[in-house]
Amino acid sequence: TTSGGVWTSSATAVATVNTITGTVTGVSAGTSTITYTYTNSNGCVSSVTTTVTINALPTVAAITGTTSVCEGATTTLSDVTAGGVWTSSNTATATVNASTGVVTGVAAGSVTITYTVTINGCTSNAQATVTVNALPVLASIGGTTNACVGSTTTLTNTTSGGVWTSSATAVATVNTITGTVTGVSAGTSTITYTYTNSNGCVSSVTTTVTINA
């Protein structure tokens, strides 16, 4: 409360102090004696001291795990340093579970995932950039969606390279490559066309095929 004095530090390698304001800056872990010295109008000097402890910053290991994910899918990041909290720089691109490190892709783009550790009020972090890849965009399935038992109809999709499957092969089979549907028995079957892009992201479209007796 006595103004006009001067602040000093006994160990500037540990902590420095602004001589006027008393603001202490931690330099390295350890302790330093901070002294406030006041000289009155008669030239008489008094001082008071306090010991300041500088805590070391936590050491945080590098983040590990797969740093790419598709929209709507998840990837799990990890860090061997325990007790930290996960955050995302842009939750519109990817969210991350604060405790588990599970990242969920929301929209295509890149995002910085940060793992922050706080010990004795001192904070350090590690970061990783996660890329969220877009899902393929598929057109609707084309072609005739009914056939007779024992006959065929060919379905198409403008995106090549996908795989055709049937939900009910007792009703209709489908050639996985060509999309040719063969009627087996009367009924309906859902035909799915699934495409995986170069980033491993998967989309599919479906249509219902009716097989007439």
Coordinates of N, CA and C in Angstrom, one line a residue, residues 21-173:
T21 N 6.0 -1.5 -11.3 CA 4.7 -2.0 -11.2 C 4.6 -3.2 -10.3
G22 N 5.7 -3.9 -10.1 CA 5.7 -5.2 -9.3 C 5.2 -6.4 -10.1
T23 N 5.1 -6.3 -11.4 CA 4.7 -7.4 -12.2 C 5.8 -8.4 -12.3
V24 N 5.5 -9.6 -11.8 CA 6.5 -10.7 -11.8 C 6.3 -11.6 -13.1
T25 N 7.4 -11.9 -13.7 CA 7.3 -12.8 -14.9 C 8.2 -14.0 -14.6
G26 N 7.5 -15.2 -14.8 CA 8.2 -16.5 -14.5 C 9.2 -16.7 -15.7
V27 N 10.4 -17.1 -15.4 CA 11.4 -17.4 -16.4 C 11.7 -18.9 -16.4
S28 N 11.9 -19.5 -15.2 CA 12.1 -21.0 -15.1 C 11.6 -21.5 -13.8
A29 N 11.5 -22.8 -13.7 CA 10.9 -23.3 -12.4 C 11.9 -23.1 -11.3
G30 N 11.3 -22.7 -10.1 CA 12.1 -22.5 -8.9 C 11.5 -21.4 -8.1
T31 N 12.3 -20.8 -7.2 CA 11.7 -19.8 -6.3 C 12.7 -18.6 -6.3
S32 N 12.1 -17.4 -6.1 CA 12.8 -16.2 -6.0 C 12.2 -15.3 -4.9
T33 N 13.1 -14.6 -4.2 CA 12.7 -13.6 -3.2 C 12.4 -12.3 -3.9
I34 N 11.2 -11.8 -3.8 CA 10.9 -10.5 -4.3 C 10.9 -9.5 -3.2
T35 N 11.6 -8.4 -3.4 CA 11.8 -7.4 -2.4 C 11.2 -6.1 -2.8
Y36 N 10.5 -5.4 -1.9 CA 9.9 -4.1 -2.2 C 10.7 -3.1 -1.2
T37 N 11.4 -2.2 -1.7 CA 12.2 -1.3 -0.9 C 11.7 0.1 -1.1
Y38 N 11.5 0.8 0.1 CA 11.0 2.1 0.1 C 12.0 3.1 0.9
T39 N 12.2 4.2 0.3 CA 13.1 5.2 0.9 C 12.2 6.5 1.2
N40 N 12.1 6.9 2.5 CA 11.3 8.0 2.8 C 12.0 9.3 2.5
S41 N 11.3 10.4 2.9 CA 11.9 11.7 2.6 C 13.1 12.1 3.4
N42 N 13.3 11.3 4.5 CA 14.5 11.5 5.3 C 15.7 10.6 4.9
G43 N 15.5 9.9 3.8 CA 16.5 9.0 3.4 C 16.6 7.6 4.1
C44 N 15.6 7.4 4.9 CA 15.5 6.1 5.7 C 14.9 5.0 4.8
V45 N 15.5 3.8 4.9 CA 15.1 2.8 4.0 C 14.5 1.6 4.8
S46 N 13.3 1.1 4.2 CA 12.7 -0.2 4.7 C 12.4 -1.1 3.5
S47 N 12.3 -2.3 3.8 CA 11.9 -3.3 2.8 C 11.1 -4.4 3.3
V48 N 10.3 -5.0 2.5 CA 9.6 -6.2 2.8 C 9.8 -7.2 1.7
T49 N 9.7 -8.5 2.0 CA 10.0 -9.5 1.0 C 8.9 -10.6 1.0
T50 N 8.8 -11.3 -0.1 CA 8.0 -12.4 -0.3 C 8.6 -13.4 -1.2
T51 N 8.3 -14.7 -1.0 CA 8.9 -15.7 -1.9 C 7.9 -16.1 -3.0
V52 N 8.3 -16.0 -4.2 CA 7.5 -16.4 -5.4 C 7.9 -17.7 -5.9
T53 N 7.0 -18.6 -6.1 CA 7.3 -19.9 -6.7 C 6.9 -19.9 -8.1
I54 N 7.8 -20.3 -9.0 CA 7.5 -20.4 -10.4 C 7.4 -21.9 -10.8
N55 N 6.2 -22.3 -11.2 CA 6.0 -23.7 -11.6 C 6.4 -24.0 -13.0
A56 N 6.9 -25.2 -13.3 CA 7.2 -25.6 -14.6 C 6.0 -25.8 -15.5
L57 N 6.1 -25.5 -16.8 CA 5.0 -25.8 -17.7 C 4.9 -27.3 -17.9
P58 N 3.7 -27.8 -18.0 CA 3.5 -29.3 -18.3 C 4.2 -29.6 -19.6
T59 N 4.7 -30.8 -19.7 CA 5.2 -31.3 -21.0 C 4.2 -32.2 -21.6
V60 N 3.7 -31.8 -22.8 CA 2.6 -32.5 -23.4 C 3.2 -33.3 -24.6
A61 N 2.9 -34.6 -24.7 CA 3.4 -35.4 -25.8 C 2.6 -35.0 -27.1
A62 N 3.2 -35.4 -28.2 CA 2.5 -35.2 -29.5 C 1.2 -36.0 -29.6
I63 N 0.2 -35.4 -30.3 CA -1.0 -36.1 -30.5 C -0.8 -37.2 -31.6
T64 N -1.4 -38.4 -31.3 CA -1.4 -39.5 -32.3 C -2.8 -39.9 -32.7
G65 N -2.8 -40.6 -33.8 CA -4.1 -41.1 -34.4 C -4.3 -40.6 -35.8
T66 N -5.3 -41.1 -36.5 CA -5.6 -40.8 -37.8 C -6.2 -39.4 -37.9
T67 N -5.6 -38.5 -38.8 CA -6.0 -37.1 -38.8 C -6.8 -36.8 -40.1
S68 N -7.5 -37.8 -40.6 CA -8.4 -37.5 -41.7 C -9.7 -38.3 -41.4
V69 N -10.8 -37.7 -41.7 CA -12.1 -38.4 -41.4 C -13.1 -37.9 -42.5
C70 N -14.1 -38.7 -42.7 CA -15.2 -38.4 -43.7 C -16.3 -37.6 -42.9
E71 N -17.0 -36.9 -43.7 CA -18.2 -36.2 -43.1 C -19.1 -37.3 -42.4
G72 N -19.5 -37.1 -41.2 CA -20.4 -38.0 -40.5 C -19.7 -39.2 -39.9
A73 N -18.4 -39.3 -40.1 CA -17.7 -40.4 -39.5 C -16.8 -39.9 -38.3
T74 N -16.1 -40.8 -37.7 CA -15.3 -40.5 -36.5 C -13.9 -41.0 -36.6
T75 N -13.0 -40.3 -36.0 CA -11.6 -40.8 -35.8 C -11.2 -40.5 -34.4
T76 N -10.4 -41.3 -33.7 CA -10.0 -41.1 -32.3 C -8.6 -40.7 -32.3
L77 N -8.4 -39.5 -31.7 CA -7.0 -39.0 -31.4 C -6.7 -39.3 -29.9
S78 N -5.4 -39.4 -29.7 CA -4.9 -39.7 -28.3 C -3.7 -39.0 -28.0
D79 N -3.4 -38.9 -26.7 CA -2.2 -38.3 -26.2 C -1.8 -39.1 -24.9
V80 N -0.5 -39.4 -24.8 CA -0.1 -40.2 -23.6 C 0.0 -39.4 -22.4
T81 N -0.1 -38.1 -22.5 CA -0.1 -37.2 -21.3 C -1.5 -37.2 -20.8
A82 N -1.7 -37.6 -19.6 CA -3.0 -37.8 -19.0 C -3.6 -36.4 -18.5
G83 N -4.9 -36.4 -18.4 CA -5.6 -35.3 -17.7 C -5.9 -34.1 -18.5
G84 N -5.7 -34.1 -19.8 CA -6.0 -33.0 -20.6 C -7.4 -32.9 -21.1
V85 N -7.7 -31.8 -21.9 CA -9.0 -31.5 -22.4 C -8.8 -31.3 -23.9
W86 N -9.7 -31.9 -24.7 CA -9.7 -31.7 -26.2 C -10.6 -30.6 -26.6
T87 N -10.2 -29.8 -27.6 CA -11.1 -28.8 -28.1 C -10.9 -28.7 -29.6
S88 N -11.9 -28.2 -30.3 CA -11.8 -28.0 -31.8 C -11.8 -26.5 -32.1
S89 N -11.0 -26.1 -33.1 CA -11.0 -24.7 -33.5 C -12.2 -24.3 -34.3
N90 N -12.9 -25.2 -34.8 CA -14.1 -24.9 -35.6 C -15.1 -26.1 -35.6
T91 N -16.1 -26.0 -34.7 CA -17.0 -27.1 -34.5 C -18.0 -27.2 -35.7
A92 N -18.0 -26.2 -36.6 CA -18.8 -26.4 -37.9 C -18.1 -27.3 -38.8
T93 N -16.8 -27.6 -38.6 CA -16.1 -28.5 -39.5 C -15.9 -29.9 -38.8
A94 N -15.5 -29.8 -37.5 CA -15.4 -31.1 -36.8 C -15.6 -30.8 -35.3
T95 N -16.2 -31.7 -34.6 CA -16.4 -31.6 -33.2 C -15.4 -32.6 -32.6
V96 N -15.1 -32.5 -31.3 CA -14.2 -33.4 -30.6 C -14.8 -33.6 -29.2
N97 N -14.8 -34.8 -28.7 CA -15.2 -35.1 -27.4 C -14.1 -34.7 -26.4
A98 N -14.5 -33.8 -25.4 CA -13.5 -33.2 -24.6 C -12.7 -34.2 -23.8
S99 N -13.2 -35.3 -23.5 CA -12.5 -36.3 -22.7 C -11.9 -37.4 -23.4
T100 N -12.6 -37.9 -24.5 CA -12.1 -39.1 -25.2 C -11.3 -38.8 -26.4
G101 N -11.4 -37.6 -27.0 CA -10.6 -37.3 -28.2 C -11.2 -37.8 -29.5
V102 N -12.5 -38.3 -29.4 CA -13.2 -38.8 -30.6 C -13.6 -37.6 -31.4
V103 N -13.1 -37.5 -32.7 CA -13.4 -36.4 -33.6 C -14.5 -36.8 -34.5
T104 N -15.5 -36.0 -34.7 CA -16.6 -36.3 -35.7 C -16.6 -35.3 -36.8
G105 N -16.5 -35.8 -38.0 CA -16.5 -34.9 -39.2 C -17.9 -34.3 -39.4
V106 N -17.9 -33.0 -39.6 CA -19.2 -32.3 -39.8 C -19.4 -31.8 -41.2
A107 N -18.4 -31.1 -41.7 CA -18.4 -30.6 -43.0 C -16.9 -30.6 -43.6
A108 N -16.8 -30.6 -44.9 CA -15.5 -30.7 -45.5 C -14.7 -29.5 -45.2
G109 N -13.4 -29.7 -44.9 CA -12.5 -28.6 -44.5 C -11.4 -29.1 -43.6
S110 N -10.6 -28.2 -43.0 CA -9.6 -28.6 -42.0 C -9.9 -27.9 -40.7
V111 N -9.4 -28.5 -39.6 CA -9.7 -27.9 -38.3 C -8.5 -28.3 -37.4
T112 N -8.2 -27.4 -36.5 CA -7.1 -27.6 -35.5 C -7.7 -28.2 -34.2
I113 N -7.2 -29.4 -33.9 CA -7.7 -30.0 -32.6 C -6.5 -29.8 -31.6
T114 N -6.9 -29.3 -30.4 CA -5.9 -29.0 -29.4 C -6.2 -29.8 -28.2
Y115 N -5.1 -30.3 -27.6 CA -5.1 -31.1 -26.3 C -4.4 -30.2 -25.3
T116 N -5.1 -29.8 -24.3 CA -4.6 -28.8 -23.3 C -4.5 -29.5 -21.9
V117 N -3.3 -29.4 -21.3 CA -3.0 -29.9 -20.0 C -2.7 -28.8 -19.0
T118 N -3.3 -28.7 -17.9 CA -3.1 -27.7 -16.9 C -2.6 -28.4 -15.6
I119 N -1.5 -28.0 -15.1 CA -0.9 -28.5 -13.8 C -0.4 -27.3 -13.0
N120 N -0.9 -27.2 -11.7 CA -0.5 -26.0 -10.9 C -0.9 -24.7 -11.5
G121 N -1.9 -24.7 -12.3 CA -2.3 -23.4 -12.9 C -1.5 -23.1 -14.2
C122 N -0.6 -23.9 -14.5 CA 0.3 -23.7 -15.7 C -0.2 -24.6 -16.9
T123 N -0.3 -24.0 -18.1 CA -1.0 -24.7 -19.2 C 0.0 -24.9 -20.4
S124 N -0.1 -26.1 -20.9 CA 0.6 -26.4 -22.2 C -0.3 -27.2 -23.1
N125 N -0.1 -27.2 -24.4 CA -0.9 -27.9 -25.3 C -0.1 -28.5 -26.4
A126 N -0.8 -29.5 -27.1 CA -0.3 -30.0 -28.4 C -1.5 -29.9 -29.4
Q127 N -1.1 -29.8 -30.6 CA -2.1 -29.6 -31.7 C -1.9 -30.5 -32.8
A128 N -3.0 -30.8 -33.5 CA -3.0 -31.6 -34.7 C -4.0 -31.0 -35.7
T129 N -3.7 -31.0 -37.0 CA -4.7 -30.6 -38.0 C -5.4 -31.8 -38.5
V130 N -6.8 -31.8 -38.5 CA -7.6 -32.9 -39.0 C -8.3 -32.4 -40.2
T131 N -8.2 -33.2 -41.3 CA -8.9 -32.9 -42.5 C -10.2 -33.7 -42.6
V132 N -11.3 -33.0 -42.8 CA -12.6 -33.6 -43.0 C -12.9 -33.7 -44.5
N133 N -13.0 -34.9 -45.0 CA -13.3 -35.1 -46.5 C -14.8 -35.2 -46.8
A134 N -15.2 -34.7 -47.9 CA -16.6 -34.7 -48.3 C -17.0 -36.1 -48.7
L135 N -18.3 -36.4 -48.5 CA -18.9 -37.6 -49.0 C -19.1 -37.4 -50.6
P136 N -19.0 -38.6 -51.3 CA -19.4 -38.5 -52.7 C -20.8 -38.1 -52.9
V137 N -21.1 -37.4 -54.0 CA -22.5 -37.0 -54.3 C -22.9 -37.9 -55.5
L138 N -24.0 -38.6 -55.2 CA -24.4 -39.6 -56.3 C -25.8 -39.1 -56.8
A139 N -25.9 -39.3 -58.1 CA -27.2 -39.1 -58.7 C -28.2 -40.2 -58.4
S140 N -29.5 -40.0 -58.7 CA -30.4 -41.1 -58.5 C -30.2 -42.3 -59.4
I141 N -30.6 -43.4 -59.0 CA -30.5 -44.6 -59.9 C -31.4 -44.5 -61.0
G142 N -30.9 -44.8 -62.2 CA -31.8 -44.8 -63.4 C -32.1 -46.2 -63.9
G143 N -33.1 -46.3 -64.8 CA -33.4 -47.6 -65.4 C -34.8 -48.0 -64.9
T144 N -35.3 -49.1 -65.6 CA -36.6 -49.6 -65.3 C -36.6 -50.4 -64.0
T145 N -37.5 -50.1 -63.1 CA -37.5 -50.7 -61.8 C -38.5 -51.8 -61.6
N146 N -38.9 -52.5 -62.7 CA -39.7 -53.7 -62.6 C -39.3 -54.7 -63.7
A147 N -39.5 -55.9 -63.3 CA -39.2 -57.0 -64.3 C -40.0 -58.2 -63.9
C148 N -40.0 -59.2 -64.8 CA -40.7 -60.4 -64.6 C -39.8 -61.5 -64.0
V149 N -40.3 -62.5 -63.4 CA -39.5 -63.6 -62.9 C -38.8 -64.2 -64.1
G150 N -37.5 -64.4 -64.0 CA -36.7 -65.0 -65.0 C -36.1 -64.0 -66.1
S151 N -36.6 -62.7 -66.0 CA -36.1 -61.7 -66.9 C -35.2 -60.7 -66.2
T152 N -34.6 -59.8 -67.0 CA -33.7 -58.8 -66.4 C -34.1 -57.4 -66.7
T153 N -33.5 -56.5 -65.9 CA -33.6 -55.1 -66.2 C -32.2 -54.5 -65.7
T154 N -31.7 -53.5 -66.4 CA -30.4 -53.0 -66.1 C -30.6 -51.6 -65.4
L155 N -30.1 -51.4 -64.2 CA -30.0 -50.1 -63.6 C -28.7 -49.4 -63.8
T156 N -28.7 -48.1 -63.7 CA -27.5 -47.3 -64.0 C -27.3 -46.2 -63.0
N157 N -26.1 -45.7 -62.9 CA -25.8 -44.5 -62.2 C -24.7 -43.8 -62.9
T158 N -24.8 -42.5 -62.9 CA -23.8 -41.7 -63.7 C -22.4 -41.7 -63.1
T159 N -22.3 -42.1 -61.8 CA -21.0 -42.2 -61.2 C -20.5 -43.6 -61.3
S160 N -19.4 -43.8 -62.1 CA -18.9 -45.2 -62.3 C -18.0 -45.6 -61.1
G161 N -17.8 -46.9 -61.1 CA -16.9 -47.5 -60.1 C -17.5 -47.9 -58.8
G162 N -18.8 -47.9 -58.7 CA -19.5 -48.3 -57.5 C -19.9 -49.8 -57.5
V163 N -20.6 -50.2 -56.5 CA -21.0 -51.6 -56.4 C -22.5 -51.7 -56.1
W164 N -23.1 -52.7 -56.9 CA -24.5 -52.9 -56.7 C -24.8 -54.1 -55.8
T165 N -25.8 -53.9 -54.9 CA -26.2 -55.0 -54.0 C -27.8 -55.1 -54.0
S166 N -28.3 -56.3 -53.6 CA -29.7 -56.5 -53.5 C -30.0 -56.8 -52.0
S167 N -31.1 -56.3 -51.5 CA -31.5 -56.6 -50.1 C -32.2 -57.9 -50.0
A168 N -32.7 -58.5 -51.2 CA -33.5 -59.7 -51.1 C -33.1 -60.6 -52.3
T169 N -32.1 -61.3 -52.3 CA -31.6 -62.1 -53.4 C -32.5 -63.2 -53.8
A170 N -33.4 -63.6 -52.9 CA -34.5 -64.6 -53.2 C -35.5 -64.0 -54.1
V171 N -35.6 -62.7 -54.2 CA -36.5 -62.0 -55.1 C -35.8 -61.5 -56.3
A172 N -34.7 -60.9 -56.1 CA -33.9 -60.3 -57.3 C -32.4 -60.3 -57.0
T173 N -31.6 -60.8 -57.9 CA -30.2 -60.6 -57.8 C -29.8 -59.5 -58.7

